[in-house]
Amino acid sequence: MRATNPFLKPLALAVAVTSFGVMTANAAPKHPDGAETAYEGAASAISPESAKIVRSPGAPDLTDVEFEKSKKIFFERCAGCHGVLRKGATGKALTPDITQERGIDYLKAFITYGSPAGMPNWGTSGDLTEDEVEMMAKYLMHEPPAPPEWGMADMKETWEVLIAPEDRPKKQMNNLDLENLFSVTLRDAGQIALIDGESKEIVEVIKTGYAVHISRMSASGRYLFVIGRDAAINMVDLWMEHPDTVAKIKIGLEARSVETSKYKGYEDKYAIAGAYWPPQFVIMDGETLEPKKIVATRGMTVDTQEYHPEPRVAAIVASHEHPEFIVNVKETGKIMLVNYENLENLSSTTIDAARFLHDGGWDSSMRYFLTAANQSDKIAVVDSKERELEALVDVGKIPHPGRGANFVDPEHGPVWATSHLGDPTIQMIGTDPKGHPDNAWKVVRTLNGQGGGSLFIKTHPKSQNLYVDTALNPAESVSQSVAVYDINNLEGGYEVLPIAEWANLGEGPKRVVQPEYNVAGDEVWFSVWNGKEQRSAIVVVDDKTRKLKKVIDDERLVTPTGKFNVYNTQHDVY
């Protein structure tokens, strides 16, 4: 029988705290409502040794050894939610003015038992001992030690051009069908696998930074860009006889996003990456990754108009209407439209949206960018042509669409869909202000899915199916399967596909994550994400029959998570 928290409501049930951004895939159960905490709360890529010891008046004393150990625990388990400077993000602010007022007994109870709002129960789960809980409570009453900044000199020290542009192939030197090639994140191995879409064979395994977050394609479809959580970028030339890294750079200490210029006349000219720490983005040369311009994102929040020292850069997309990058600044709730026509006189338009901005994608016309402000339970809609906020749409609890899903609803016309981490709903937002003005930027349909804990939703212009994963749901039967809807009969309910069962991997959590279509739109690939020491796989499903087509279970597939088809990524097909 679990002890109850004298300060907080008892916990109702345990949930596996793990996701793309957290710990390992075989982490112990933690908390009933911790999906978003799990998604953000992974071990930070920032080295705790880089942050200097800071002691504060009024805080209990810690030895140097205790302070160093506390820093390590905080960066590994807490910074993803509460922020490096503890100003709050997914988790609450933990600055000394708050923590000293609460007192050590309250902090110990909070760390030990967690909270119904998503704080893991670090003590009762056994992750922290009683002594460690007390040490962390004391640590939180001191000023947070800040990691070092990362400027132009730091970037250039890590920048390396392995093969100069003039020495690269002038044409494709391999026989790969590049349009149907998949870049697959091998999260815990610090690698990506390039998998041929036809043969389903791994053609290359390429070393990258830690836990690649996304893969993005250049406008030409030649260069593949990947960025790890440690802010390391690899630029891979797909034309080489054996595709490999031709340039690399580290743009900070922790990061999530990379993109390249796509506006007509600027194809492949620039690349951009956004950092979690320091809070900034950098524009680079699109063929060499040479850093050209660094822009800090520290500033005032959209709601309380208070200064935030750590507004992290989340998603970045390339505009098709102007030579601009659209940059989500998470904690301040601002969307920056950064014009790259003149880097020496850089101009940008800042749009006030809502906190805390995360990921999103284009509508089918590629004019409107729809992005989740997940802790605000809203979707922000940006008109990239007019450079203005079109709408803020109230949706379910903690929307997490990935890039979303575009299709034509049989009753409501063109829509973009999102699923949610915090509730079981799938919601469709009208995206056709000319043809269906009464439905534009409104939730026109809400469906119930298998449960909360969804990370990605996906369809394809040639498909009549809509797939929804639930990788972070506490129930194994739900996290190991996907729901699929018939777009022509959305109210008819969903069919459950037992993806993990089809993979036949043996023991492990076997979370099923991120549907991704092939170029033809007739296959859907799913990652079955197991622990690092366990077998993982990719399951390929025939989209028309919804039957198993192939299990890719190569031993090199270590913790596969994100998968990115070259053509679909290049052309924003989702």
Coordinates of C-alpha atoms in Angstrom, one line a residue:
M1 CA 0.0 0.0 0.0
R2 CA 1.5 3.4 -1.1
A3 CA 1.8 6.1 1.6
T4 CA -0.3 9.2 1.0
N5 CA 1.0 12.7 0.7
P6 CA -0.1 14.9 3.6
F7 CA 0.1 18.0 1.4
L8 CA -1.4 16.6 -1.8
K9 CA -4.1 14.3 -3.1
P10 CA -3.0 10.6 -3.2
L11 CA -2.0 9.3 -6.6
A12 CA -4.6 7.2 -8.4
L13 CA -2.6 5.0 -10.6
A14 CA 0.9 4.8 -12.2
V15 CA 1.9 5.7 -15.7
A16 CA 5.1 4.9 -17.5
V17 CA 7.0 8.2 -17.6
T18 CA 8.8 8.0 -20.9
S19 CA 8.7 9.4 -24.4
F20 CA 10.7 10.9 -27.2
G21 CA 12.1 13.3 -24.7
V22 CA 12.6 11.3 -21.5
M23 CA 14.8 8.9 -19.8
T24 CA 14.8 5.5 -21.4
A25 CA 12.0 3.5 -22.9
N26 CA 12.0 1.0 -20.0
A27 CA 11.6 3.7 -17.3
A28 CA 9.7 2.7 -14.2
P29 CA 6.0 3.8 -13.8
K30 CA 5.7 7.2 -12.3
H31 CA 2.5 9.2 -12.4
P32 CA -1.1 9.1 -13.7
D33 CA -1.1 12.4 -15.4
G34 CA 2.5 12.8 -16.4
A35 CA 2.4 12.4 -20.2
E36 CA 3.6 15.9 -21.0
T37 CA 6.0 15.9 -18.1
A38 CA 7.4 12.7 -19.5
Y39 CA 7.7 14.2 -23.0
E40 CA 9.7 17.2 -21.8
G41 CA 11.4 15.8 -18.8
A42 CA 14.3 13.8 -20.2
A43 CA 17.8 14.0 -19.2
S44 CA 19.2 17.3 -20.3
A45 CA 22.0 17.3 -22.7
I46 CA 23.7 20.0 -20.7
S47 CA 26.7 18.9 -18.6
P48 CA 26.0 19.7 -14.9
E49 CA 29.7 20.4 -14.4
S50 CA 29.3 23.4 -16.7
A51 CA 27.1 25.2 -14.2
K52 CA 28.9 26.9 -11.4
I53 CA 27.9 26.5 -7.7
V54 CA 25.8 29.4 -6.4
R55 CA 24.8 29.7 -2.8
S56 CA 22.0 31.8 -1.5
P57 CA 21.1 33.6 1.7
G58 CA 18.3 31.9 3.6
A59 CA 18.9 28.5 2.0
P60 CA 20.1 25.4 3.9
D61 CA 23.8 24.7 3.5
L62 CA 25.0 22.0 1.1
T63 CA 28.6 20.7 0.7
D64 CA 30.3 21.0 -2.6
V65 CA 29.8 17.3 -3.2
E66 CA 26.1 17.6 -2.4
F67 CA 25.7 20.6 -4.7
E68 CA 27.4 18.8 -7.6
K69 CA 25.2 15.7 -7.1
S70 CA 22.1 17.9 -6.9
K71 CA 23.0 19.7 -10.1
K72 CA 23.4 16.3 -11.9
I73 CA 20.0 15.1 -10.7
F74 CA 18.3 18.3 -11.6
F75 CA 19.7 18.5 -15.2
E76 CA 19.0 14.8 -15.7
R77 CA 15.5 14.6 -14.4
C78 CA 14.0 18.1 -13.8
A79 CA 15.3 20.7 -16.2
G80 CA 13.2 19.5 -19.2
C81 CA 10.0 20.5 -17.3
H82 CA 11.1 23.3 -14.9
G83 CA 13.7 24.9 -17.2
V84 CA 17.4 25.1 -16.7
L85 CA 16.9 28.4 -14.7
R86 CA 13.8 26.9 -12.9
K87 CA 11.5 29.7 -14.2
G88 CA 8.9 27.1 -15.2
A89 CA 7.7 25.6 -18.4
T90 CA 5.7 22.4 -18.4
G91 CA 6.5 22.2 -14.7
K92 CA 6.0 25.0 -12.2
A93 CA 8.6 27.7 -11.4
L94 CA 11.1 26.7 -8.7
T95 CA 13.0 29.9 -8.0
P96 CA 14.2 30.6 -4.4
D97 CA 11.6 33.2 -3.7
I98 CA 9.0 30.5 -4.1
T99 CA 10.9 27.5 -2.7
Q100 CA 12.2 29.3 0.4
E101 CA 8.7 30.4 1.2
R102 CA 7.3 26.9 0.9
G103 CA 10.0 25.5 3.2
I104 CA 12.0 22.3 3.2
D105 CA 9.2 20.0 4.5
Y106 CA 6.8 21.0 1.7
L107 CA 9.5 20.5 -0.9
K108 CA 10.4 17.1 0.5
A109 CA 6.8 16.0 0.4
F110 CA 6.3 17.4 -3.1
I111 CA 9.4 15.6 -4.4
T112 CA 8.6 12.4 -2.6
Y113 CA 4.9 12.0 -3.6
G114 CA 4.5 14.1 -6.8
S115 CA 1.3 15.8 -7.7
P116 CA -1.9 15.1 -9.7
A117 CA -0.8 17.9 -12.1
G118 CA 2.0 15.7 -13.5
M119 CA 5.0 15.9 -11.1
P120 CA 6.5 12.4 -10.8
N121 CA 6.7 10.8 -7.4
W122 CA 10.5 10.6 -7.2
G123 CA 10.6 9.3 -3.6
T124 CA 7.9 6.7 -3.4
S125 CA 8.9 5.3 -6.9
G126 CA 12.3 4.6 -5.5
D127 CA 14.2 6.8 -8.0
L128 CA 15.5 9.0 -5.2
T129 CA 16.4 7.9 -1.6
E130 CA 15.2 9.9 1.4
D131 CA 18.6 11.5 1.7
E132 CA 18.5 12.5 -2.0
V133 CA 15.0 13.9 -1.6
E134 CA 16.2 16.1 1.3
M135 CA 19.3 17.1 -0.6
M136 CA 17.2 18.2 -3.7
A137 CA 14.8 20.1 -1.4
K138 CA 17.7 22.1 -0.1
Y139 CA 19.2 22.6 -3.5
L140 CA 16.0 24.1 -4.8
M141 CA 16.2 26.8 -2.1
H142 CA 19.4 28.1 -3.7
E143 CA 19.7 30.3 -6.8
P144 CA 19.8 28.0 -9.9
P145 CA 23.3 27.7 -11.4
A146 CA 23.3 28.7 -15.0
P147 CA 25.2 26.8 -17.7
P148 CA 27.5 28.8 -19.9
E149 CA 26.3 30.8 -22.9
W150 CA 27.2 29.5 -26.4
G151 CA 28.2 32.2 -28.9
M152 CA 29.8 32.5 -32.3
A153 CA 33.2 31.5 -31.2
D154 CA 31.9 28.4 -29.5
M155 CA 29.9 27.4 -32.6
K156 CA 32.9 27.9 -34.9
E157 CA 35.1 25.7 -32.7
T158 CA 32.7 22.8 -33.4
W159 CA 32.0 23.6 -37.0
E160 CA 33.5 21.2 -39.5
V161 CA 33.1 20.8 -43.3
L162 CA 34.1 17.2 -44.0
I163 CA 33.6 17.5 -47.7
A164 CA 33.6 20.9 -49.4
P165 CA 30.7 21.7 -51.7
E166 CA 33.0 21.7 -54.7
D167 CA 34.2 18.2 -53.9
R168 CA 30.8 16.7 -53.6
P169 CA 29.1 14.7 -56.4
K170 CA 27.6 16.7 -59.3
K171 CA 24.8 14.1 -59.6
Q172 CA 23.4 11.2 -57.6
M173 CA 26.0 8.5 -57.4
N174 CA 23.9 5.7 -55.9
N175 CA 20.9 3.7 -57.1
L176 CA 18.6 4.6 -54.1
D177 CA 15.1 5.8 -54.7
L178 CA 15.6 8.9 -52.6
E179 CA 12.0 9.9 -52.7
N180 CA 11.1 6.7 -50.9
L181 CA 14.0 6.7 -48.4
F182 CA 13.4 7.0 -44.7
S183 CA 15.6 8.7 -42.1
V184 CA 14.9 6.8 -38.8
T185 CA 16.1 8.1 -35.4
L186 CA 18.0 5.5 -33.4
R187 CA 17.5 7.5 -30.2
D188 CA 19.8 5.9 -27.6
A189 CA 22.4 4.8 -30.1
G190 CA 23.1 8.4 -31.2
Q191 CA 22.6 7.4 -34.9
I192 CA 20.1 7.5 -37.7
A193 CA 19.4 4.6 -40.1
L194 CA 18.6 5.3 -43.7
I195 CA 16.1 2.6 -44.8
D196 CA 15.0 1.9 -48.4
G197 CA 11.3 2.1 -48.7
E198 CA 10.9 -0.6 -51.3
S199 CA 13.3 -3.3 -49.9
K200 CA 12.8 -2.3 -46.3
E201 CA 16.5 -2.8 -45.8
I202 CA 18.9 -0.5 -43.9
V203 CA 21.3 1.0 -46.4
E204 CA 23.3 3.2 -44.1
V205 CA 23.7 3.8 -40.4
I206 CA 25.2 7.3 -39.6
K207 CA 26.6 8.6 -36.4
T208 CA 24.8 11.7 -35.1
G209 CA 24.4 13.7 -31.9
Y210 CA 22.5 12.3 -28.9
A211 CA 18.8 11.4 -29.4
V212 CA 18.1 13.0 -32.8
H213 CA 14.8 14.9 -32.4
I214 CA 13.9 15.5 -36.1
S215 CA 15.1 15.0 -39.6
R216 CA 14.5 17.7 -42.2
M217 CA 15.1 17.9 -45.9
S218 CA 16.6 20.7 -48.0
A219 CA 14.3 22.2 -50.6
S220 CA 16.1 20.3 -53.4
G221 CA 15.8 17.0 -51.7
R222 CA 19.5 16.4 -51.7
Y223 CA 20.6 17.3 -48.2
L224 CA 19.2 15.7 -45.0
F225 CA 19.6 17.7 -41.8
V226 CA 19.3 16.1 -38.3
I227 CA 19.6 17.6 -34.9
G228 CA 20.2 15.9 -31.6
R229 CA 19.1 16.9 -28.1
D230 CA 22.8 17.9 -27.6
A231 CA 22.4 20.6 -30.3
A232 CA 24.7 18.7 -32.7
I233 CA 23.6 19.0 -36.4
N234 CA 24.6 16.6 -39.1
M235 CA 24.2 17.6 -42.8
V236 CA 24.0 14.4 -44.9
D237 CA 24.5 14.4 -48.6
L238 CA 22.1 11.8 -50.1
W239 CA 23.8 12.0 -53.6
M240 CA 27.0 10.3 -52.4
E241 CA 27.7 6.7 -53.3
H242 CA 27.2 6.0 -49.6
P243 CA 25.3 8.9 -48.1
D244 CA 27.1 10.4 -45.1
T245 CA 27.8 13.5 -43.2
V246 CA 29.5 16.3 -45.2
A247 CA 29.2 19.1 -42.5
K248 CA 28.4 19.3 -38.8
I249 CA 28.2 21.9 -36.0
K250 CA 27.0 22.2 -32.4
I251 CA 24.8 25.3 -32.0
G252 CA 24.3 25.2 -28.2
L253 CA 24.1 22.8 -25.3
E254 CA 20.5 21.5 -25.9
A255 CA 18.2 21.8 -28.9
R256 CA 15.2 20.4 -30.8
S257 CA 14.7 22.1 -34.2
V258 CA 16.4 22.5 -37.6
E259 CA 15.0 23.6 -41.0
T260 CA 16.2 24.9 -44.4
S261 CA 15.1 27.8 -46.7
K262 CA 12.4 26.8 -49.2
Y263 CA 11.2 30.1 -50.7
K264 CA 11.6 30.4 -54.4
G265 CA 15.1 31.6 -55.2
Y266 CA 16.5 30.7 -51.8
E267 CA 16.3 26.9 -52.1
D268 CA 19.1 25.3 -50.0
K269 CA 20.7 28.7 -49.4
Y270 CA 20.2 28.8 -45.6
A271 CA 19.7 26.5 -42.7
I272 CA 18.4 27.5 -39.3
A273 CA 18.4 25.7 -35.9
G274 CA 16.9 26.6 -32.6
A275 CA 18.3 25.9 -29.1
Y276 CA 16.8 25.1 -25.8
W277 CA 20.0 26.4 -24.1
P278 CA 21.1 29.0 -24.6
P279 CA 17.7 30.4 -25.7
Q280 CA 18.5 31.4 -29.2
F281 CA 18.5 30.4 -32.9
V282 CA 21.2 30.6 -35.5
I283 CA 21.0 31.0 -39.3
M284 CA 23.7 29.1 -41.2
D285 CA 25.0 28.6 -44.7
G286 CA 22.8 26.0 -46.4
E287 CA 25.7 24.1 -48.0
T288 CA 28.4 24.2 -45.2
L289 CA 26.6 25.0 -41.9
E290 CA 28.8 28.0 -41.4
P291 CA 27.1 30.0 -38.7
K292 CA 26.1 33.5 -40.0
K293 CA 23.7 35.1 -37.5
I294 CA 22.7 34.3 -33.9
V295 CA 19.5 35.8 -32.4
A296 CA 18.6 35.5 -28.7
T297 CA 15.0 34.9 -27.8
R298 CA 14.9 36.1 -24.2
G299 CA 12.1 38.6 -23.6
M300 CA 8.7 39.3 -22.3
T301 CA 5.8 36.8 -22.1
V302 CA 2.7 37.4 -24.1
D303 CA 0.3 37.1 -21.1
T304 CA 1.8 38.6 -18.0
Q305 CA 4.4 40.7 -19.9
E306 CA 7.1 39.5 -17.6
Y307 CA 10.7 39.0 -18.5
H308 CA 11.6 35.3 -19.1
P309 CA 15.3 34.4 -19.2
E310 CA 14.9 31.0 -20.8
P311 CA 12.4 31.0 -23.7
R312 CA 13.4 27.9 -25.6
V313 CA 13.0 27.6 -29.4
A314 CA 10.6 24.8 -30.3
A315 CA 9.4 24.1 -33.9
I316 CA 10.7 26.0 -36.9
V317 CA 9.2 25.8 -40.4
A318 CA 10.1 27.4 -43.7
S319 CA 7.6 29.8 -45.2
H320 CA 6.4 29.3 -48.8
E321 CA 5.0 32.8 -49.0
H322 CA 8.0 34.9 -48.1
P323 CA 11.8 34.3 -47.6
E324 CA 11.2 33.7 -43.9
F325 CA 11.6 31.1 -41.2
I326 CA 8.7 30.8 -38.7
V327 CA 10.1 30.3 -35.2
N328 CA 8.1 29.1 -32.2
V329 CA 9.4 30.6 -28.9
K330 CA 8.0 28.3 -26.3
E331 CA 7.9 30.0 -22.9
T332 CA 7.1 33.5 -24.1
G333 CA 4.4 32.3 -26.5
K334 CA 5.7 34.3 -29.4
I335 CA 6.0 33.3 -33.0
M336 CA 8.8 35.0 -35.0
L337 CA 8.7 35.4 -38.7
V338 CA 12.4 35.9 -39.5
N339 CA 13.2 37.3 -42.9
Y340 CA 16.5 36.1 -44.3
E341 CA 16.8 38.3 -47.4
N342 CA 19.4 40.5 -45.6
L343 CA 21.2 38.9 -42.7
E344 CA 23.2 42.0 -42.0
N345 CA 20.0 43.9 -41.4
L346 CA 17.9 41.1 -40.2
S347 CA 14.2 41.9 -39.8
S348 CA 11.4 39.9 -38.2
T349 CA 7.7 40.1 -37.4
T350 CA 6.7 39.0 -33.9
I351 CA 3.3 37.5 -33.4
D352 CA 1.8 37.2 -29.9
A353 CA 0.2 33.8 -29.6
A354 CA 0.0 31.8 -26.4
R355 CA 2.3 30.0 -24.0
F356 CA 3.7 27.3 -24.3
L357 CA 4.4 26.9 -28.1
H358 CA 5.5 23.5 -29.2
D359 CA 5.1 21.8 -32.6
G360 CA 2.7 22.1 -35.6
G361 CA 2.4 22.1 -39.4
W362 CA 0.9 23.6 -42.5
D363 CA -2.7 23.3 -43.7
S364 CA -3.1 21.8 -47.1
S365 CA -2.7 25.1 -48.9
M366 CA 0.7 25.7 -47.1
R367 CA -0.4 29.2 -46.3
Y368 CA -1.5 28.7 -42.7
F369 CA 0.7 27.4 -40.0
L370 CA -1.2 25.7 -37.2
T371 CA 0.8 25.1 -34.0
A372 CA 0.1 23.8 -30.5
A373 CA 0.4 26.1 -27.5
N374 CA 0.1 22.9 -25.5
Q375 CA -0.1 24.1 -21.9
S376 CA -2.6 26.7 -22.9
D377 CA -4.8 24.1 -24.6
K378 CA -4.9 26.1 -27.8
I379 CA -3.9 25.9 -31.5
A380 CA -2.4 29.1 -32.9
V381 CA -3.1 29.8 -36.6
V382 CA -0.6 32.0 -38.5
D383 CA -1.3 33.5 -41.9
S384 CA 2.2 33.3 -43.4
K385 CA 1.1 35.4 -46.4
E386 CA -0.2 38.3 -44.4
R387 CA 2.2 37.8 -41.6
E388 CA -0.4 37.9 -38.9
L389 CA -2.2 35.7 -36.3
E390 CA -5.4 34.4 -37.9
A391 CA -6.9 32.7 -34.8
L392 CA -6.3 31.1 -31.4
V393 CA -8.5 28.0 -31.3
D394 CA -9.4 26.3 -28.0
V395 CA -8.9 22.6 -28.1
G396 CA -8.5 19.7 -25.7
K397 CA -6.0 19.1 -23.0
I398 CA -2.3 19.5 -24.1
P399 CA -2.6 19.2 -27.9
H400 CA 0.3 17.4 -29.4
P401 CA -0.2 17.1 -33.1
G402 CA 3.3 16.5 -34.4
R403 CA 2.8 18.2 -37.8
G404 CA -0.9 17.4 -37.7
A405 CA -3.0 15.7 -40.4
N406 CA -4.7 17.4 -43.4
F407 CA -7.8 15.9 -45.1
V408 CA -11.2 16.7 -46.4
D409 CA -13.9 16.0 -43.8
P410 CA -17.0 14.6 -45.6
E411 CA -19.3 17.2 -43.8
H412 CA -17.0 20.1 -43.0
G413 CA -14.6 20.4 -45.9
P414 CA -10.8 20.8 -45.5
V415 CA -9.6 20.3 -42.0
W416 CA -6.3 19.9 -40.0
A417 CA -6.4 17.5 -37.1
T418 CA -4.7 17.2 -33.7
S419 CA -4.6 14.6 -31.0
H420 CA -3.8 15.2 -27.3
L421 CA -1.5 14.2 -24.5
G422 CA -4.0 15.0 -21.8
D423 CA -7.3 13.6 -23.0
P424 CA -8.5 11.0 -25.5
T425 CA -10.0 13.4 -28.1
I426 CA -9.0 14.0 -31.7
Q427 CA -10.2 17.3 -33.0
M428 CA -10.6 18.7 -36.5
I429 CA -10.2 22.4 -37.3
G430 CA -11.6 23.9 -40.4
T431 CA -8.9 25.4 -42.7
D432 CA -10.8 26.7 -45.7
P433 CA -11.8 30.3 -45.1
K434 CA -12.9 30.8 -48.8
G435 CA -14.8 27.6 -49.5
H436 CA -16.1 27.0 -46.0
P437 CA -16.0 30.4 -44.2
D438 CA -18.4 29.3 -41.4
N439 CA -16.0 26.5 -40.4
A440 CA -12.7 28.3 -40.7
W441 CA -10.5 28.2 -37.6
K442 CA -13.1 26.4 -35.5
V443 CA -13.2 22.9 -34.1
V444 CA -15.8 21.3 -36.4
R445 CA -15.6 17.7 -35.2
T446 CA -14.4 16.0 -32.0
L447 CA -13.8 12.2 -31.8
N448 CA -13.0 10.0 -28.9
G449 CA -9.9 7.8 -29.3
Q450 CA -8.3 5.0 -27.3
G451 CA -7.1 7.4 -24.6
G452 CA -4.7 10.2 -23.8
G453 CA -1.0 10.1 -24.3
S454 CA -1.0 10.7 -28.1
L455 CA 2.1 12.1 -29.7
F456 CA 1.3 11.9 -33.4
I457 CA -1.6 11.9 -35.8
K458 CA -1.2 11.2 -39.5
T459 CA -2.8 10.7 -42.9
H460 CA -1.8 11.2 -46.5
P461 CA -3.5 12.8 -49.5
K462 CA -3.9 9.4 -51.2
S463 CA -5.2 7.7 -48.1
Q464 CA -8.7 7.3 -46.6
N465 CA -7.3 6.4 -43.2
L466 CA -6.4 8.5 -40.1
Y467 CA -3.9 7.0 -37.7
V468 CA -3.5 8.1 -34.0
D469 CA -0.8 6.7 -31.7
T470 CA -1.1 6.7 -27.9
A471 CA 2.5 6.0 -27.0
L472 CA 2.3 7.6 -23.6
N473 CA -0.9 6.0 -22.4
P474 CA -0.4 4.1 -19.1
A475 CA -2.3 1.0 -20.4
E476 CA 0.0 -1.3 -22.3
S477 CA -2.8 -2.5 -24.6
V478 CA -3.2 1.2 -25.6
S479 CA 0.4 2.3 -25.8
Q480 CA 1.3 -0.8 -27.9
S481 CA -1.4 -0.3 -30.5
V482 CA -2.8 2.5 -32.7
A483 CA -6.3 3.6 -33.6
V484 CA -7.3 4.0 -37.3
Y485 CA -10.4 5.9 -38.5
D486 CA -12.1 5.8 -41.9
I487 CA -12.1 9.4 -43.0
N488 CA -15.3 8.8 -44.9
N489 CA -17.0 7.5 -41.8
L490 CA -15.4 9.3 -38.9
E491 CA -18.3 8.8 -36.5
G492 CA -18.2 5.0 -37.2
G493 CA -15.4 4.6 -34.6
Y494 CA -11.9 3.3 -34.9
E495 CA -10.2 0.0 -35.5
V496 CA -7.3 -1.0 -33.2
L497 CA -4.2 -2.4 -34.9
P498 CA -2.0 -4.4 -32.5
I499 CA 1.3 -3.1 -33.9
A500 CA 3.5 -4.3 -31.0
E501 CA 1.9 -7.8 -31.1
W502 CA 2.7 -8.0 -34.8
A503 CA 6.3 -7.1 -34.1
N504 CA 6.7 -10.2 -31.9
L505 CA 9.6 -8.7 -29.9
G506 CA 9.3 -10.4 -26.5
E507 CA 9.6 -8.4 -23.3
G508 CA 9.7 -4.6 -22.9
P509 CA 7.3 -1.7 -23.0
K510 CA 7.1 -1.8 -26.8
R511 CA 5.6 1.7 -27.2
V512 CA 4.2 2.3 -30.7
V513 CA 4.9 5.7 -32.0
Q514 CA 4.7 8.0 -35.0
P515 CA 2.9 6.8 -38.1
E516 CA 4.8 7.7 -41.3
Y517 CA 3.7 7.1 -44.9
N518 CA 5.8 6.0 -47.8
V519 CA 5.9 8.3 -50.9
A520 CA 3.0 6.4 -52.6
G521 CA 0.8 6.8 -49.6
D522 CA -0.1 3.1 -49.6
E523 CA 2.1 2.0 -46.6
V524 CA 2.3 3.3 -43.0
W525 CA 5.4 2.7 -40.9
F526 CA 5.3 2.5 -37.1
S527 CA 8.2 2.4 -34.6
V528 CA 7.9 -0.2 -31.9
W529 CA 10.1 1.5 -29.3
N530 CA 11.6 -0.8 -26.7
G531 CA 14.4 -0.4 -24.1
K532 CA 18.0 0.1 -25.3
E533 CA 18.9 -3.5 -24.3
Q534 CA 15.7 -4.9 -25.8
R535 CA 14.6 -5.7 -29.3
S536 CA 12.9 -2.9 -31.2
A537 CA 11.3 -2.9 -34.7
I538 CA 9.5 -1.0 -37.4
V539 CA 6.2 -2.4 -38.5
V540 CA 4.9 -1.7 -42.0
V541 CA 1.2 -1.8 -42.5
D542 CA -0.7 -2.0 -45.8
D543 CA -2.8 1.2 -45.7
K544 CA -5.7 -0.1 -47.8
T545 CA -6.1 -3.5 -46.0
R546 CA -4.8 -2.4 -42.6
K547 CA -2.9 -5.7 -42.5
L548 CA 0.6 -6.4 -41.5
K549 CA 3.0 -6.1 -44.5
K550 CA 6.5 -6.3 -43.0
V551 CA 8.4 -6.3 -39.7
I552 CA 11.8 -4.7 -39.9
D553 CA 13.6 -6.0 -36.9
D554 CA 17.3 -5.5 -37.8
E555 CA 19.5 -5.7 -34.7
R556 CA 20.8 -2.3 -35.6
L557 CA 17.4 -0.7 -34.9
V558 CA 18.2 0.5 -31.3
T559 CA 15.3 2.5 -29.8
P560 CA 13.8 3.7 -33.1
T561 CA 11.5 6.6 -32.7
G562 CA 11.0 9.3 -35.4
K563 CA 10.8 8.3 -39.0
F564 CA 10.9 10.7 -41.9
N565 CA 10.1 9.9 -45.5
V566 CA 12.4 12.0 -47.7
Y567 CA 9.7 13.1 -50.2
N568 CA 7.0 13.8 -47.6
T569 CA 9.3 15.7 -45.4
Q570 CA 10.7 17.7 -48.3
H571 CA 7.2 18.7 -49.5
D572 CA 5.4 19.0 -46.2
V573 CA 3.0 16.2 -47.0
Y574 CA 1.0 15.2 -43.9

